[in-house]
Short mmCIF file of C-alpha atoms and ligand atoms in Angstrom, two decimals:
data_model
loop_
_atom_site.label_atom_id
_atom_site.label_comp_id
_atom_site.label_asym_id
_atom_site.label_seq_id
_atom_site.Cartn_x
_atom_site.Cartn_y
_atom_site.Cartn_z
CA MET R 195 -26.07 -16.67 -8.10
CA ALA R 196 -23.41 -14.09 -8.61
CA GLY R 197 -23.34 -12.04 -11.83
CA LYS R 198 -20.19 -11.08 -13.70
CA LEU R 199 -18.48 -7.85 -15.08
CA TYR R 200 -18.35 -7.60 -18.70
CA LEU R 201 -15.58 -4.89 -20.03
CA CYS R 202 -16.83 -3.83 -23.10
CA ALA R 203 -15.03 -2.20 -25.79
CA THR R 204 -16.78 0.47 -27.86
CA PRO R 205 -15.83 2.58 -31.28
CA ILE R 206 -13.15 5.01 -31.10
CA GLY R 207 -14.76 7.02 -33.77
CA ASN R 208 -16.60 4.97 -36.35
CA LEU R 209 -19.88 3.51 -34.83
CA GLU R 210 -19.83 0.49 -37.32
CA ASP R 211 -16.99 -0.85 -35.13
CA ILE R 212 -19.26 -1.91 -32.47
CA THR R 213 -19.17 -5.67 -32.27
CA TYR R 214 -22.42 -7.96 -32.24
CA ARG R 215 -21.43 -9.35 -28.85
CA VAL R 216 -20.92 -5.85 -27.14
CA LEU R 217 -24.16 -4.67 -28.45
CA LYS R 218 -25.91 -7.83 -27.24
CA THR R 219 -24.01 -7.83 -23.79
CA LEU R 220 -25.13 -3.90 -23.40
CA LYS R 221 -28.67 -5.00 -24.01
CA GLU R 222 -28.59 -7.61 -21.58
CA VAL R 223 -26.92 -6.75 -18.78
CA ASP R 224 -28.86 -5.17 -15.68
CA LEU R 225 -26.62 -2.23 -15.23
CA ILE R 226 -23.99 -0.22 -17.42
CA ALA R 227 -21.15 1.64 -15.61
CA ALA R 228 -20.01 4.43 -17.92
CA GLU R 229 -17.16 6.76 -17.66
CA ASP R 230 -19.26 9.33 -19.01
CA THR R 231 -23.03 8.98 -18.81
CA ARG R 232 -23.68 12.02 -20.98
CA ASN R 233 -21.25 10.89 -23.72
CA SER R 234 -22.11 7.18 -23.68
CA ILE R 235 -26.10 8.16 -23.91
CA LYS R 236 -25.34 9.07 -27.45
CA LEU R 237 -24.02 5.58 -28.14
CA LEU R 238 -26.89 4.02 -26.30
CA ASN R 239 -29.60 5.97 -28.04
CA HIS R 240 -27.93 5.30 -31.46
CA PHE R 241 -28.19 1.37 -31.05
CA GLU R 242 -31.51 1.80 -29.13
CA ILE R 243 -30.12 0.29 -26.01
CA LYS R 244 -32.44 1.23 -22.74
CA THR R 245 -30.09 -0.55 -20.17
CA PRO R 246 -29.91 1.96 -17.01
CA MET R 247 -26.53 3.68 -16.61
CA THR R 248 -24.42 4.60 -13.55
CA SER R 249 -21.17 6.71 -13.74
CA TYR R 250 -17.85 5.06 -13.24
CA HIS R 251 -14.97 7.33 -13.49
CA GLU R 252 -11.36 8.49 -12.38
CA TYR R 253 -12.66 10.35 -9.28
CA ASN R 254 -15.10 7.92 -7.99
CA LYS R 255 -13.60 4.66 -9.04
CA ILE R 256 -12.70 3.02 -5.60
CA GLU R 257 -15.71 3.76 -3.82
CA LYS R 258 -17.85 2.73 -6.99
CA SER R 259 -16.11 -0.35 -7.63
CA TYR R 260 -17.16 -1.72 -4.13
CA GLN R 261 -20.77 -0.78 -5.03
CA LEU R 262 -20.53 -2.31 -8.15
CA VAL R 263 -18.96 -5.51 -6.90
CA GLU R 264 -21.74 -5.74 -4.43
CA LYS R 265 -24.38 -5.80 -7.09
CA ILE R 266 -22.50 -8.55 -8.94
CA LYS R 267 -22.27 -10.74 -6.00
CA ASN R 268 -26.09 -10.05 -5.62
CA GLY R 269 -26.59 -11.46 -8.93
CA GLN R 270 -26.29 -8.33 -11.19
CA ASN R 271 -24.60 -8.43 -14.40
CA ILE R 272 -22.74 -5.23 -15.42
CA ALA R 273 -21.03 -3.79 -18.32
CA LEU R 274 -18.38 -1.47 -18.11
CA ILE R 275 -17.64 1.03 -21.26
CA SER R 276 -15.36 3.89 -21.18
CA ASP R 277 -15.74 7.08 -23.21
CA ALA R 278 -14.24 5.47 -26.52
CA GLY R 279 -12.30 1.99 -26.98
CA THR R 280 -11.61 -0.47 -24.22
CA PRO R 281 -11.87 0.15 -20.79
CA SER R 282 -8.69 -0.28 -18.94
CA ILE R 283 -6.57 0.95 -21.66
CA SER R 284 -5.56 4.47 -20.40
CA ASP R 285 -8.94 4.57 -19.02
CA PRO R 286 -10.56 3.61 -15.87
CA GLY R 287 -11.27 0.19 -15.31
CA GLU R 288 -8.28 -1.40 -13.92
CA GLU R 289 -9.37 -0.77 -10.27
CA LEU R 290 -12.70 -2.33 -11.07
CA VAL R 291 -11.05 -5.33 -12.22
CA ARG R 292 -8.57 -5.66 -9.44
CA ILE R 293 -11.37 -5.55 -6.63
CA CYS R 294 -13.25 -8.21 -8.58
CA TYR R 295 -10.58 -10.27 -8.22
CA GLU R 296 -9.98 -9.45 -4.59
CA GLU R 297 -13.62 -10.22 -3.94
CA GLY R 298 -13.88 -13.39 -5.95
CA VAL R 299 -16.23 -11.91 -8.62
CA GLU R 300 -16.10 -13.11 -12.40
CA VAL R 301 -14.63 -10.94 -15.01
CA THR R 302 -14.57 -11.05 -18.75
CA SER R 303 -13.46 -8.73 -21.44
CA LEU R 304 -15.39 -8.41 -24.99
CA PRO R 305 -12.65 -7.56 -27.37
CA GLY R 306 -13.40 -4.39 -29.92
CA PRO R 307 -11.50 -1.15 -30.59
CA ALA R 308 -8.40 0.31 -29.18
CA ALA R 309 -6.38 3.17 -30.49
CA CYS R 310 -3.05 1.72 -29.71
CA ILE R 311 -3.78 -1.32 -31.79
CA THR R 312 -5.42 -0.02 -34.35
CA ALA R 313 -2.34 2.79 -35.12
CA LEU R 314 0.32 -0.15 -34.63
CA THR R 315 -1.11 -2.07 -37.01
CA MET R 316 -1.26 0.68 -39.84
CA SER R 317 1.98 2.09 -38.95
CA GLY R 318 4.23 0.20 -41.29
CA LEU R 319 6.66 -0.30 -38.20
CA LYS R 320 7.47 -3.40 -36.50
CA THR R 321 4.47 -5.18 -34.93
CA ARG R 322 5.86 -8.50 -33.52
CA ARG R 323 6.91 -6.60 -30.28
CA PHE R 324 6.04 -3.36 -28.71
CA ALA R 325 5.70 -1.22 -25.74
CA PHE R 326 2.50 0.71 -25.07
CA GLU R 327 3.40 3.67 -22.93
CA ALA R 328 -0.14 5.43 -22.90
CA PHE R 329 0.56 9.02 -22.20
CA LEU R 330 3.87 10.49 -21.21
CA PRO R 331 3.88 11.78 -17.52
CA ARG R 332 3.22 15.57 -17.59
CA ASP R 333 5.47 15.71 -14.33
CA LYS R 334 9.10 16.64 -15.59
CA LYS R 335 11.04 14.26 -13.47
CA GLU R 336 8.67 11.22 -14.04
CA ARG R 337 8.60 12.15 -17.85
CA PHE R 338 12.50 12.47 -18.20
CA ALA R 339 12.82 8.85 -16.26
CA ILE R 340 10.35 7.21 -18.73
CA LEU R 341 11.93 8.87 -21.79
CA LYS R 342 15.55 7.76 -20.27
CA GLU R 343 14.22 4.26 -20.25
CA LEU R 344 12.67 4.22 -23.71
CA ARG R 345 16.01 5.40 -25.20
CA SER R 346 17.07 1.77 -25.14
CA GLU R 347 13.81 0.60 -26.11
CA THR R 348 14.07 -2.28 -28.76
CA ARG R 349 10.50 -2.66 -29.18
CA THR R 350 8.14 -0.47 -31.33
CA ILE R 351 7.01 2.17 -28.83
CA VAL R 352 3.11 3.41 -28.81
CA LEU R 353 2.05 6.38 -27.21
CA TYR R 354 -1.23 8.35 -26.88
CA GLU R 355 -1.03 12.31 -26.67
CA ALA R 356 -3.42 15.20 -26.77
CA PRO R 357 -3.11 17.71 -29.62
CA HIS R 358 -2.20 20.61 -27.34
CA HIS R 359 0.85 18.69 -26.15
CA LEU R 360 1.90 17.00 -29.35
CA LYS R 361 4.52 19.34 -30.48
CA LYS R 362 6.21 19.58 -27.06
CA THR R 363 6.18 15.54 -26.91
CA LEU R 364 7.67 15.20 -30.38
CA GLU R 365 10.39 17.89 -29.13
CA ASP R 366 11.00 15.75 -26.15
CA LEU R 367 11.14 12.37 -28.06
CA LYS R 368 13.79 13.62 -30.79
CA GLU R 369 16.05 14.80 -28.09
CA ALA R 370 15.46 11.70 -25.84
CA LEU R 371 15.46 9.07 -28.73
CA GLY R 372 17.21 10.75 -31.64
CA ASN R 373 15.71 11.26 -35.08
CA ARG R 374 14.09 7.70 -35.35
CA ARG R 375 11.18 7.10 -37.69
CA ILE R 376 7.74 7.55 -36.25
CA CYS R 377 4.07 7.29 -37.39
CA VAL R 378 1.66 9.90 -36.47
CA CYS R 379 -1.93 8.49 -36.55
CA ARG R 380 -4.74 10.93 -36.14
CA GLU R 381 -8.46 10.59 -35.87
CA LEU R 382 -8.46 6.91 -36.27
CA THR R 383 -11.70 5.36 -37.80
CA LYS R 384 -13.11 8.83 -38.37
CA ARG R 385 -13.83 10.74 -41.56
CA TYR R 386 -10.48 12.55 -41.31
CA GLU R 387 -8.45 9.68 -40.45
CA GLU R 388 -4.42 10.59 -41.22
CA LYS R 389 -1.24 8.80 -40.98
CA LYS R 390 2.20 9.85 -41.42
CA LEU R 391 4.94 7.95 -41.43
CA SER R 392 8.34 10.05 -41.50
CA THR R 393 10.89 11.01 -39.06
CA ILE R 394 10.29 12.77 -35.83
CA SER R 395 11.86 15.88 -37.21
CA ASP R 396 10.00 16.04 -40.25
CA VAL R 397 6.71 15.70 -38.36
CA LEU R 398 7.70 18.07 -35.93
CA SER R 399 8.23 20.58 -38.48
CA PHE R 400 4.99 19.71 -39.92
CA TYR R 401 3.13 20.51 -36.99
CA GLN R 402 5.19 23.64 -36.30
CA ASP R 403 3.33 25.02 -39.45
CA ASN R 404 0.12 23.09 -38.71
CA GLU R 405 -1.65 23.42 -35.63
CA PRO R 406 -2.36 19.90 -34.04
CA ARG R 407 -6.21 18.84 -34.03
CA GLY R 408 -8.14 15.88 -33.03
CA GLU R 409 -6.63 12.65 -31.29
CA TYR R 410 -3.21 11.20 -31.91
CA VAL R 411 -1.44 8.24 -31.44
CA LEU R 412 2.46 7.98 -31.85
CA VAL R 413 4.20 4.73 -33.11
CA ILE R 414 7.87 5.13 -32.84
CA GLU R 415 10.55 2.57 -34.16
CA GLY R 416 12.42 0.84 -31.35
CA LYS R 417 16.22 1.02 -31.08
CA SER R 418 17.83 -1.31 -33.24
CA PHE R 419 19.99 -4.40 -31.88
CA ASP R 420 23.15 -3.11 -33.76
CA GLU R 421 22.96 0.30 -32.48
CA LEU R 422 22.07 -1.17 -29.09
CA ARG R 423 25.07 -3.42 -29.13
CA LYS R 424 27.52 -0.46 -30.31
CA GLU R 425 26.29 1.52 -27.33
CA VAL R 426 26.84 -1.11 -24.87
CA GLN R 427 30.45 -1.73 -26.11
CA GLU R 428 31.34 1.85 -26.12
CA THR R 429 30.01 2.14 -22.26
CA TRP R 430 32.51 -1.11 -21.55
CA GLN R 431 35.59 0.48 -23.74
CA LYS R 432 34.96 3.80 -21.56
CA MET R 433 35.66 1.47 -18.38
CA SER R 434 39.05 -0.21 -17.34
CA ILE R 435 39.07 -3.89 -17.02
CA LYS R 436 39.34 -3.40 -13.24
CA GLU R 437 36.41 -1.09 -12.96
CA HIS R 438 34.45 -3.74 -15.33
CA MET R 439 35.48 -6.38 -13.26
CA ALA R 440 34.07 -4.46 -10.11
CA PHE R 441 31.04 -3.58 -12.11
CA TYR R 442 29.81 -7.43 -12.01
CA GLU R 443 31.47 -8.40 -8.65
CA GLN R 444 29.48 -5.66 -7.03
CA LYS R 445 26.51 -7.42 -8.13
CA GLY R 446 27.67 -10.74 -6.05
CA ILE R 447 29.06 -12.44 -9.18
CA ASN R 448 32.08 -14.30 -8.42
CA HIS R 449 35.45 -13.51 -9.56
CA LYS R 450 35.58 -16.33 -12.12
CA GLU R 451 32.24 -15.69 -13.50
CA SER R 452 32.99 -11.95 -13.64
CA MET R 453 35.84 -12.58 -15.82
CA LYS R 454 33.82 -14.57 -18.20
CA LEU R 455 31.47 -11.83 -18.26
CA VAL R 456 33.95 -9.02 -19.03
CA ALA R 457 35.53 -11.32 -21.67
CA LYS R 458 32.20 -11.49 -23.43
CA ASP R 459 31.36 -7.98 -23.03
CA ARG R 460 34.58 -7.12 -24.72
CA GLY R 461 35.10 -9.72 -27.46
CA ILE R 462 38.66 -10.87 -25.69
CA SER R 463 39.62 -13.86 -24.07
CA LYS R 464 39.59 -14.82 -20.36
CA ARG R 465 43.43 -14.92 -20.62
CA ASP R 466 43.53 -11.32 -21.92
CA VAL R 467 41.12 -10.17 -19.07
CA TYR R 468 43.60 -12.00 -16.74
CA GLN R 469 46.66 -10.65 -18.16
CA SER R 470 45.20 -6.82 -18.16
CA LEU R 471 44.38 -7.34 -14.52
CA LEU R 472 47.77 -7.94 -13.54
CA THR R 473 49.16 -4.98 -15.63
CA GLU R 474 46.36 -2.65 -14.22
CA THR R 475 47.20 -3.62 -10.71
CA THR R 476 51.07 -3.56 -10.92
N1 LIG C 620 -9.45 3.33 -24.22
C1 LIG C 620 -9.05 3.97 -25.20
C2 LIG C 620 -8.55 2.91 -26.33
O1 LIG C 620 -8.88 1.68 -26.01
O2 LIG C 620 -7.55 3.21 -27.15
C3 LIG C 620 -8.12 5.15 -25.15
C4 LIG C 620 -8.49 6.37 -23.99
S1 LIG C 620 -7.32 7.36 -23.81
C5 LIG C 620 -8.21 8.34 -22.64
C6 LIG C 620 -7.79 8.82 -25.39
C7 LIG C 620 -6.37 8.55 -26.06
O3 LIG C 620 -6.55 7.71 -26.86
C8 LIG C 620 -6.58 9.95 -26.96
O4 LIG C 620 -5.91 11.23 -26.11
C9 LIG C 620 -5.71 9.44 -28.20
O5 LIG C 620 -4.31 9.56 -27.89
C10 LIG C 620 -6.15 7.94 -28.44
N2 LIG C 620 -7.12 7.94 -29.00
C11 LIG C 620 -8.57 7.68 -28.90
N3 LIG C 620 -9.35 7.61 -29.91
C12 LIG C 620 -8.52 7.59 -30.97
C13 LIG C 620 -8.56 7.85 -32.56
N4 LIG C 620 -9.83 7.64 -32.65
N5 LIG C 620 -7.84 8.22 -33.15
C14 LIG C 620 -6.37 8.43 -32.64
N6 LIG C 620 -6.07 8.40 -31.00
C15 LIG C 620 -7.21 7.99 -30.46
#
């Protein structure tokens, strides 16, 4: 009988956050695939887990995934752990899971700590809808493209950042999103856990005087619907009615439907749109 892949979440700082089920699974599986075996051995030693380990990381993930899948097909149960938190969340794991599905191998996930959820829940910002962006790309072009998308994001935004990039990221966020509210969460679940709910400018000036240290999650307020509506309205107002019609018609929407949409966008009647088109064309 084939085995199973168990994605096991491990603590992001406080060892007491490990779940009973993860501990039991790590003791019972045949093999633990770990992102960094030297790092994970400390966790295993702490909980007296003697299960053999193998490495599964960014640089061997494809080839190693196939080896692990083969073992599972041959009946072994394998647990995947990352350095901290939930595997596959900004950590290797995604490829292994994808390949398991391709190869018909069963996968399950044992929930536990994830820095993004921990930060979001304690941020004081809206939690019902959120967008997890992980690390912003370092490549300038890609980073700019993502920041441009985030400008109109109405959900709360959650980002990961390394301390040496924090100030630059805060500067970029301020420029792209304006001076929004932000909760900077640092060293979550650890002894010096901290959170700062303020504005991007405030936090930036704090870190200009205090060098960032430790691990960070940034939780940023989404754009308000009112502001978004206002911006959209302003965009339409900058266009003539003819240009506005062309905007929809170029998308393949017929003339009648386009008139309806234009009227709705501008808060005017279809008759007004019709009249303006006559005037604009004459
Ligand atoms: N898989 C992990 C998870 O479930 O959250 C994330 C791994 S990612 C490689 C590492 C990043 O997560 C860090 O750079 C930091 O942004 C965030 N992080 C992890 N542990 C944290 C902690 N205790 N406090 C604040 N941020 C943390």
